[in-house]
Coordinates of C-alpha atoms in Angstrom, one line a residue:
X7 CA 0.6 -15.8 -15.9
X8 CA 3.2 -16.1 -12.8
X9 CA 4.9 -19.4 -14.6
X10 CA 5.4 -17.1 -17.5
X11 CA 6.5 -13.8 -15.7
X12 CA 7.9 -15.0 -12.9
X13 CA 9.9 -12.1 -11.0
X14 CA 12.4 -12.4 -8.5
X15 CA 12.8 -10.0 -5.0
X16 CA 15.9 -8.5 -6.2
X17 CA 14.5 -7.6 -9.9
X18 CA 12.3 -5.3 -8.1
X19 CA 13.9 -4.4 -4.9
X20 CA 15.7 -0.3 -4.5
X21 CA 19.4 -0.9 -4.5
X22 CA 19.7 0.4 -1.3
X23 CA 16.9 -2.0 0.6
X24 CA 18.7 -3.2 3.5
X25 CA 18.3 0.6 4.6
X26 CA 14.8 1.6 3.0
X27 CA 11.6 1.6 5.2
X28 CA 9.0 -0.4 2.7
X29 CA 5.8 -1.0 3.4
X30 CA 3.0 -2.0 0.9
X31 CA 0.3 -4.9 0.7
X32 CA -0.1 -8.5 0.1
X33 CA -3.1 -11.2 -0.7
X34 CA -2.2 -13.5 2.1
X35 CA -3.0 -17.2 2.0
X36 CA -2.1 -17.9 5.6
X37 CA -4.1 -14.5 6.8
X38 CA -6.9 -15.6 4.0
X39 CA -6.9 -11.9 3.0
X40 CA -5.6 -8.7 2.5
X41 CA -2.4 -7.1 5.1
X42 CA -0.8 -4.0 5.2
X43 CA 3.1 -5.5 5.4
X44 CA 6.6 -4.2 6.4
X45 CA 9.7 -5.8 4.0
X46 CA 12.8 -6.3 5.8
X47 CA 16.0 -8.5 4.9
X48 CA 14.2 -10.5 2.5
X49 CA 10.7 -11.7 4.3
X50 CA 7.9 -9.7 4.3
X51 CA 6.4 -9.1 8.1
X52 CA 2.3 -8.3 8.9
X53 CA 1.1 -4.8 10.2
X54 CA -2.7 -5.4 10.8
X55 CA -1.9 -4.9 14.5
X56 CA -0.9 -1.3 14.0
X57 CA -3.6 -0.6 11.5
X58 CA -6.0 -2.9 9.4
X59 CA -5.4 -0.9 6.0
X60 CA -2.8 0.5 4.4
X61 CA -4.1 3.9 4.8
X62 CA -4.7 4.0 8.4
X63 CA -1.4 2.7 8.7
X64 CA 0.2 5.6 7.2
X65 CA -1.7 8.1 9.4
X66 CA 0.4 7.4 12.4
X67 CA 2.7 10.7 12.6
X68 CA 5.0 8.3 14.9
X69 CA 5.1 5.6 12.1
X70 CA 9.2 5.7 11.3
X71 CA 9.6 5.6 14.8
X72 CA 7.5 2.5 15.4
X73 CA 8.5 0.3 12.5
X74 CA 12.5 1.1 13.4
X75 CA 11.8 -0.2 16.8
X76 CA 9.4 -3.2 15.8
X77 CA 11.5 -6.9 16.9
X78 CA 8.0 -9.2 17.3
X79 CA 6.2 -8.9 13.8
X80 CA 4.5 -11.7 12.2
X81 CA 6.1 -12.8 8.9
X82 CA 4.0 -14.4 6.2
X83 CA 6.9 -15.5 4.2
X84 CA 9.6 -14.3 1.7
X85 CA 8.8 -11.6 -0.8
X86 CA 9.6 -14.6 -3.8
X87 CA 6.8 -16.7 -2.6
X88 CA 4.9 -13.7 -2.7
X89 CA 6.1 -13.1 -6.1
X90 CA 5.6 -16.8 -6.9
X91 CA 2.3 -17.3 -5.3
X92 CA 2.8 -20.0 -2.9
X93 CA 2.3 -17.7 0.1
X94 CA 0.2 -15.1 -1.8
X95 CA -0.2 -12.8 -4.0
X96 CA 2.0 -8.7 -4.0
X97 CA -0.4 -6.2 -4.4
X98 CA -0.6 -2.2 -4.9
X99 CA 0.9 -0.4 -2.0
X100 CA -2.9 1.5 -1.7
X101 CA -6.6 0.6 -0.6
X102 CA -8.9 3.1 1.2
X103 CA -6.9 6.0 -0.5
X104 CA -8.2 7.7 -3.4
X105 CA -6.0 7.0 -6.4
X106 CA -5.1 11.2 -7.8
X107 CA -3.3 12.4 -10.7
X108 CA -1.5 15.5 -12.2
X109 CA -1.2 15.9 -15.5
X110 CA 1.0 18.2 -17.8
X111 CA 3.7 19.0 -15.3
X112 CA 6.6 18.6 -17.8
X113 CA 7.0 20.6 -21.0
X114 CA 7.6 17.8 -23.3
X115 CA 4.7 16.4 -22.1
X116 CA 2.9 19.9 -22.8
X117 CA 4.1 19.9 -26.2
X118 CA 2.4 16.0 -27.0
X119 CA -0.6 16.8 -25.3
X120 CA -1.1 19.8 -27.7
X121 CA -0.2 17.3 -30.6
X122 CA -2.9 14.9 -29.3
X123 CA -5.9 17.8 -29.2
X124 CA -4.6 19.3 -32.8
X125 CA -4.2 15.6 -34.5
X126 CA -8.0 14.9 -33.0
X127 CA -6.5 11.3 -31.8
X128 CA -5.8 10.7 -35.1
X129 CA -1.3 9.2 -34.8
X130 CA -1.0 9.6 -38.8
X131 CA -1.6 13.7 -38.4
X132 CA 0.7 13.6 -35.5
X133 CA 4.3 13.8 -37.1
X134 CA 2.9 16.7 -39.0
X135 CA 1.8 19.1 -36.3
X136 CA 4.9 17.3 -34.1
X137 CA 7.6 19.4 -36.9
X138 CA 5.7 22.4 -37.1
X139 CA 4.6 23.2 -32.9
X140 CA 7.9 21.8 -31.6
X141 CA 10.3 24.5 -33.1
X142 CA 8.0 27.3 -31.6
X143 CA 6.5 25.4 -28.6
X144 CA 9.6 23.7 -27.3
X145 CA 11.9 26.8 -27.2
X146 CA 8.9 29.1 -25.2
X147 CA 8.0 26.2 -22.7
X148 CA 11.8 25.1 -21.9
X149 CA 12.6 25.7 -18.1
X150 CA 9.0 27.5 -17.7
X151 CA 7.7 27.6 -14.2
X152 CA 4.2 26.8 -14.2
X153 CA 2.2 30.3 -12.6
X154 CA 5.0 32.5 -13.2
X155 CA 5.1 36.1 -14.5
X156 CA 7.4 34.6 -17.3
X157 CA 4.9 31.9 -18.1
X158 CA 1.6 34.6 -18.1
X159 CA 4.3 36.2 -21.1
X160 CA 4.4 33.0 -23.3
X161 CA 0.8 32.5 -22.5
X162 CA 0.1 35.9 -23.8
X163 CA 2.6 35.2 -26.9
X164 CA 1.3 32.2 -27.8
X165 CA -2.3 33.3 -27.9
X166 CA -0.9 36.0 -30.4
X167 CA 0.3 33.2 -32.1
X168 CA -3.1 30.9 -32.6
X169 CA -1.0 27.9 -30.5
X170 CA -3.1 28.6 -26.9
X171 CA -4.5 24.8 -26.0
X172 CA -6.1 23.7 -22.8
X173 CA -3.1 21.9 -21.9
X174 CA -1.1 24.5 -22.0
X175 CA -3.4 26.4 -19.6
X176 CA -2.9 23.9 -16.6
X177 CA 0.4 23.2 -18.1
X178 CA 1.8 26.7 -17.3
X179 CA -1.3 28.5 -15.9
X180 CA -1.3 29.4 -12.6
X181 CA -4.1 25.9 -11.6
X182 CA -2.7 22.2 -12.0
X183 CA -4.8 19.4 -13.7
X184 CA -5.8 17.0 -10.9
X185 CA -7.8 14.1 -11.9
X186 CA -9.1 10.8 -10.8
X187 CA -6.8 8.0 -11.7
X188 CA -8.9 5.3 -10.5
X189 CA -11.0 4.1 -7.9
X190 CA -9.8 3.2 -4.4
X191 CA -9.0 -0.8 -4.4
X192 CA -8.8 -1.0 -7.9
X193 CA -5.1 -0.4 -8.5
X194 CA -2.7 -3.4 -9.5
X195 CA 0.6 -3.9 -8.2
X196 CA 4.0 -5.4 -9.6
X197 CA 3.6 -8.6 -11.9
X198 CA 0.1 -8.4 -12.7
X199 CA -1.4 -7.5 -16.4
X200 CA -2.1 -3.9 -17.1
X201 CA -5.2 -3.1 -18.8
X202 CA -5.7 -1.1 -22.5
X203 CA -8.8 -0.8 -23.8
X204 CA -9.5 -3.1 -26.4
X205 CA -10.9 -0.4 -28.9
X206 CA -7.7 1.7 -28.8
X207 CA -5.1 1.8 -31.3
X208 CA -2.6 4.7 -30.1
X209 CA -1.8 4.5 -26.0
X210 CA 1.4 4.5 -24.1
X211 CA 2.8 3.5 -20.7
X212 CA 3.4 7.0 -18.4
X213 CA 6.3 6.3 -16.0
X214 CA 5.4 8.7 -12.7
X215 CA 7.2 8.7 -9.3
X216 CA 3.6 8.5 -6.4
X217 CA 3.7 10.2 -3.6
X218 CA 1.7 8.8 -0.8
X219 CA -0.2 11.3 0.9
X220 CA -2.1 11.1 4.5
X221 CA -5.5 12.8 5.3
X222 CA -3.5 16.1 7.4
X223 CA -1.8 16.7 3.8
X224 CA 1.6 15.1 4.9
X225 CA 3.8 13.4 2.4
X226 CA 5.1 10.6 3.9
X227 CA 6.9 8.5 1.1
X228 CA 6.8 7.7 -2.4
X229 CA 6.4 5.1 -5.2
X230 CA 6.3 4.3 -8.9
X231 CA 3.3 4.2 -11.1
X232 CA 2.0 3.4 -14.2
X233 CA -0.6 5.6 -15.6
X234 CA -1.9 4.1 -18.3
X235 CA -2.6 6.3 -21.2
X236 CA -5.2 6.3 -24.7
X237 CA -3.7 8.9 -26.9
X238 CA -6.1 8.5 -29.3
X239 CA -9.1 8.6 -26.7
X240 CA -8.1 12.0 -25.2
X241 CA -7.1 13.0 -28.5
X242 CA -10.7 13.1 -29.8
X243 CA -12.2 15.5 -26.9
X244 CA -10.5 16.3 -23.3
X245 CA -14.2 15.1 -21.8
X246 CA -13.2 11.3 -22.8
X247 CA -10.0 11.8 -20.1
X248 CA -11.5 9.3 -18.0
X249 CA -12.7 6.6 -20.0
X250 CA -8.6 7.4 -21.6
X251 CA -7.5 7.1 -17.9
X252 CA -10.0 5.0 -15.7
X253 CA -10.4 1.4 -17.3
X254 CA -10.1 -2.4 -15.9
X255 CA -6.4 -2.8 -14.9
X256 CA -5.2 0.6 -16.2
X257 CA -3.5 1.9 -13.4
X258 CA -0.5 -0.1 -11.5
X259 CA 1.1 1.0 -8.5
X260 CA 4.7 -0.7 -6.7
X261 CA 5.9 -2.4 -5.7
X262 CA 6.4 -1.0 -2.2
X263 CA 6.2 3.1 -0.8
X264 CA 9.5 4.1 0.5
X265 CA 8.8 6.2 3.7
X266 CA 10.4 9.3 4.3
X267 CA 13.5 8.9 6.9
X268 CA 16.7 10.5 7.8
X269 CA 17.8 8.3 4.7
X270 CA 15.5 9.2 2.0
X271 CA 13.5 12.3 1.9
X272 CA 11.2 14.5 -0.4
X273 CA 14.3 16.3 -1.9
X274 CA 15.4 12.7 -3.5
X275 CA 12.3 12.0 -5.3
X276 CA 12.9 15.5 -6.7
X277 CA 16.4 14.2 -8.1
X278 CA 14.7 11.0 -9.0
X279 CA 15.2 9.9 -12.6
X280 CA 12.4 7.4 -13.4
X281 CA 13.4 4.9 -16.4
X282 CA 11.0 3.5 -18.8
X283 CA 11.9 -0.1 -20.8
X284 CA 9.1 -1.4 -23.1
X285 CA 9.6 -4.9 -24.4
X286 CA 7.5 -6.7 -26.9
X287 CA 7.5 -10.2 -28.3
X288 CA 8.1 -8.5 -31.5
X289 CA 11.4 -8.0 -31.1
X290 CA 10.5 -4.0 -30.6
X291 CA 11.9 -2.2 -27.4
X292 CA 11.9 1.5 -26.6
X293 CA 13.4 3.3 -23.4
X294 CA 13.1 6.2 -22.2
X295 CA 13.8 9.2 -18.9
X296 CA 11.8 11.5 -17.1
X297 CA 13.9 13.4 -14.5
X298 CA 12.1 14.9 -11.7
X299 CA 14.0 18.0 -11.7
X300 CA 12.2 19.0 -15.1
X301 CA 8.9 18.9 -13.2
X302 CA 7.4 22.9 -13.8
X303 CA 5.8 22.3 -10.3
X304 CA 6.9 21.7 -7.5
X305 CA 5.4 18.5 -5.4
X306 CA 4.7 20.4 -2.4
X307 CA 2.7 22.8 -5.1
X308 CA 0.9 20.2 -6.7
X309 CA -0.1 18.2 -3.0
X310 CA -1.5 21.9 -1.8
X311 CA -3.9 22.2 -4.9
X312 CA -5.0 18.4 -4.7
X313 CA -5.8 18.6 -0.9
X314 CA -6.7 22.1 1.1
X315 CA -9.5 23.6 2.4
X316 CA -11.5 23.0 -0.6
X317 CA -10.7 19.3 -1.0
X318 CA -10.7 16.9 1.6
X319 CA -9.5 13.2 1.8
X320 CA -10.2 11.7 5.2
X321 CA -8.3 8.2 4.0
X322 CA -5.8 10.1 2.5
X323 CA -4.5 10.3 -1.2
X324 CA -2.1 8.2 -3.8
X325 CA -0.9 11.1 -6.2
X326 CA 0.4 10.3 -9.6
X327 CA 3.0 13.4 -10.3
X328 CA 2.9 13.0 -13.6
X329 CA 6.3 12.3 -16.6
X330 CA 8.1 14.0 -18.6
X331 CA 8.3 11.1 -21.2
X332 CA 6.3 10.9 -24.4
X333 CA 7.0 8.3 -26.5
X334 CA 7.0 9.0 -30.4
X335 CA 9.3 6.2 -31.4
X336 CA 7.8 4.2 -34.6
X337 CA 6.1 1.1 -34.2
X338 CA 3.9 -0.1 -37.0
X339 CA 4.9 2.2 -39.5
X340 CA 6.5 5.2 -40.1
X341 CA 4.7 8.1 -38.6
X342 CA 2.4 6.5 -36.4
X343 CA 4.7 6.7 -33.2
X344 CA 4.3 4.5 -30.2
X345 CA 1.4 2.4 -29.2
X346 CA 1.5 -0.9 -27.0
X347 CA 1.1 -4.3 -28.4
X348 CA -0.7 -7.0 -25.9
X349 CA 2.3 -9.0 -23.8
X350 CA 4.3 -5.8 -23.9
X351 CA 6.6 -5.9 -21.1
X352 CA 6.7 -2.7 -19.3
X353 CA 9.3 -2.1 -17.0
X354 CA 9.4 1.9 -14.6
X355 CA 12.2 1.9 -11.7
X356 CA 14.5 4.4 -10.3
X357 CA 17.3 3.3 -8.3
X358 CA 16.0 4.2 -4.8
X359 CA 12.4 2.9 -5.2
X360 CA 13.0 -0.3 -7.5
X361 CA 11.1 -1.4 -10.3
X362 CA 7.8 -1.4 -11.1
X363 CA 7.2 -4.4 -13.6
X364 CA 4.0 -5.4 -15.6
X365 CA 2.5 -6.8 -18.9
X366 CA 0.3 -5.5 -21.2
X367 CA -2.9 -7.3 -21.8
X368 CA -6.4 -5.6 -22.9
X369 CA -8.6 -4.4 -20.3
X370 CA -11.6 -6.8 -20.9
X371 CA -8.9 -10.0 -20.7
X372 CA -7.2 -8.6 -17.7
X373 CA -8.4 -10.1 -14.3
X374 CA -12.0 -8.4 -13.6
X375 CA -12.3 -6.3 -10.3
X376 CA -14.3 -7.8 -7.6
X377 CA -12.6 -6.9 -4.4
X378 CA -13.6 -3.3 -3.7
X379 CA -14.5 -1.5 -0.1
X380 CA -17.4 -3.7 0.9
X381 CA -15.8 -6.5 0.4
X382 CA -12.7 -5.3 2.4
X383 CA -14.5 -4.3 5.1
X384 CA -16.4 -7.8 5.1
X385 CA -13.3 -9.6 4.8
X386 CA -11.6 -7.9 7.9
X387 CA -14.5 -8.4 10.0
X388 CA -14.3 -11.6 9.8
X389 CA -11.0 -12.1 10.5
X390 CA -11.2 -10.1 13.4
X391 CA -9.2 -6.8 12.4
X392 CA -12.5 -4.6 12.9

C-alpha cells in the first residue's frame, strides 16, 4: 500500500510547523514498538522517558513547558521514513484513551440525520424528504443554540408540525449525543486504509476537528478525524449506530495533536475550517467545509457532558466534535447522493493542524486489529518502559 500512496512530510504537515508543538505516535523499528514522539524541524524525536503512552504523556500539566525546553531527545528518524516505512510505521496520535464522539452539533447535519431516519436507510427516498424538510427545517434550525429558550420554541413548533426526530432532540435539546467511536488502540492514523463495511451501500467520510482530552477534564490540543459513517445502517434504526460507527478500520485519527500554547489555543479550533477532498479512481471528486463557528455547542459544553461527575476517564478521552458537512452530491445515479467507492482517496486538513490523508478500502480487507492493551502493555514490559 505505501509504494502506491506514498505521502510526503510536508503533504501533511500545518503550515505553520516550525512553531506548532506536535506530538503523536509511531511503530518504531529501531524501538521494536510503539513511542509517544515529539516532531520538530523535520525528524521525529522519542518521549517514552517522560511517559510510556501517549496518554500519560498528556497528563503532565507542565507538558508545554517541558517539551519547549527539551535539547537531549532521542530521534528515530525523519517523519518521510516514517511515512515511507524504512524507520517505521505513523500511527494515531491515541492509545490508552477512550476514542468519544458527538454527534449532531451542526444544523445541516441535523437536517440529513432527519433525512436518514425518515428515508429508513433507504438513498433513493432521500432527495424526496431532502425538498420537502429542508425549506421548513433549515430556516427553524439556522443559527440555533442547542439548549436555548429559542431552541425549546422550534422544538415545541416542530412537534406541532409532525417533523420532531431523535436527532433533533440531542441536536437542539438541552443533552448532547456522546458515543463510543471505537475502542482504545484501534484507531488508524495518516496513510493507512480506512474501513467500510462491506455490506453497505450508502456511507460517507465525516471530517471533525479532535480534541484531546486528559483524565482532570483539561483540553490540551487538538486534531483531525475521520469518523467514518453507514448512512444506510443508522438509517434503518438509531440502535444499529454502532455497528454504523464502530467497524475494522473505521475510525482514523492524525496525523499529530497540536498542543495548546501561547501560539495556538482553543479559540482557533473554534475558527477552524476543516476541508474535505474525496478522490476516486473514477474520475469522481467532491469537496466540501465544515466551519467550526457553526458548531450549536460550544466545545467546552460538549467536554463537560462527556466527562463530569457522572463519567469518569482515568486515561483520559479523544473527542470527535462532530461536522457540519453532509455530502449529497450524486454518484451512481441521480438521486442516490454520495457513497464511497473502495480506493477513494479521502483527504480532511485545516491549515493549522495539516492534513489528515487516507484510502478507502472495506473493513474485512483492511489490516485486522491485533495490537490492543494487553499486547501494549506486554510489549513495553519488555522493552523496559514499565
Amino acid at each position: 500500500m505505501k509504494s502506491e500512496t506514498m505521502l510526503r512530510a510536508q503533504s501533511i504537515l500545518p503550515q505553520d510547523a516550525d512553531d506548532a508543538l506536535l506530538v503523536g505516535r509511531v511503530w518504531s523499528k529501531a524501538g521494536n514498538g510503539p513511542c509517544p514522539v515529539l516532531y520538530r524541524s523535520g525528524s521525529i524525536f522519542e518521549l517514552s522517558p517522560l511517559a510510556p503512552t501517549l496518554s500519560g504523556l498528556l497528563e503532565h500539566e507542565d507538558l508545554v513547558a517541558r517539551l519547549r525546553a527539551a535539547t537531549d531527545l532521542n530521534a528515530l528518524g525523519t517523519l518521510d521514513q516514517f511515512l515511507d516505512g524504512s524507520a517505521g510505521d505513523l500511527l494515531a496520535p491515541a492509545d490508552l484513551q477512550a476514542v468519544k464522539a458527538a454527534g449532531v452539533t451542526f444544523a445541516d447535519s441535523m437536517l440529513e440525520r432527519v433525512i436518514e431516519e425518515q428515508a429508513k436507510g433507504d438513498p433513493l427516498r432521500a432527495q424526496e424528504i431532502r425538498g420537502r424538510l429542508a425549506p421548513v427545517l433549515g430556516d427553524n434550525l439556522k443559527g440555533l443554540v442547542a439548549g436555548s429558550k429559542k431552541a425549546a420554541e422550534v422544538k415545541k413548533l416542530l412537534q406541532e408540525l409532525g417533523l420532531w426526530s431523535q436527532y433533533l432532540e440531542v441536536g437542539i435539546g438541552p443533552d448532547a449525543e456522546i458515543f463510543t467511536k471505537a475502542q482504545p488502540m484501534s484507531s488508524v492514523g495518516c496513510g493507512a486504509t480506512i474501513g467500510i463495511h462491506p455490506k453497505s451501500d450508502w456511507n460517507n467520510p465525516e471530517p471533525e476537528v479532535v480534541l484531546a482530552v486528559t483524565s482532570a477534564g483539561r483540553i490540551v490540543g487538538a486534531t483531525l478525524g475521520n469518523d467514518v459513517n453507514l448512512r444506510d445502517f443508522e438509517g434503518r434504526s438509531a440502535l444499529l449506530l454502532s455497528k454504523a460507527k464502530d467497524n475494522n478500520a473505521s475510525c482514523a485519527l492524525g496525523p499529530f495533536i497540536r498542543l495548546f500554547d501561547d501560539r495556538f489555543t482553543l479559540e482557533d479550533v473554534k475558527q477552524a475550517e476543516v476541508s474535505l477532498d474525496v478522490e476516486g479512481s473514477d474520475g469522481f471528486r467532491m469537496t466540501g467545509l465544515s466551519p467550526m463557528a457553526a458548531i450549536s455547542r460550544s466545545p467546552e459544553d460538549l467536554v463537560g457532558q462527556l466527562l463530569n461527575e457522572n463519567h469518569q476517564y482515568p486515561d483520559g478521552v479523544v473527542f470527535f466534535l462532530g461536522t457540519m458537512f453532509a455530502p449529497v452530491k450524486d454518484r451512481r445515479g441521480a438521486g442516490l447522493g454520495f457513497t464511497h467507492e473502495i480506493g477513494d482517496r479521502v483527504e480532511i486538513s485545516t491549515p493549522r493542524l495539516g492534513r489528515l490523508i487516507n484510502w478507502v478500502e472495506t473493513s474485512d480487507r483492511c489490516p485486522k486489529w491485533s495490537f490492543g492493551l494487553g499486547a501494549l502493555m506486554k510489549n513495553l514490559a519488555q522493552r523496559g518502559l514499565l
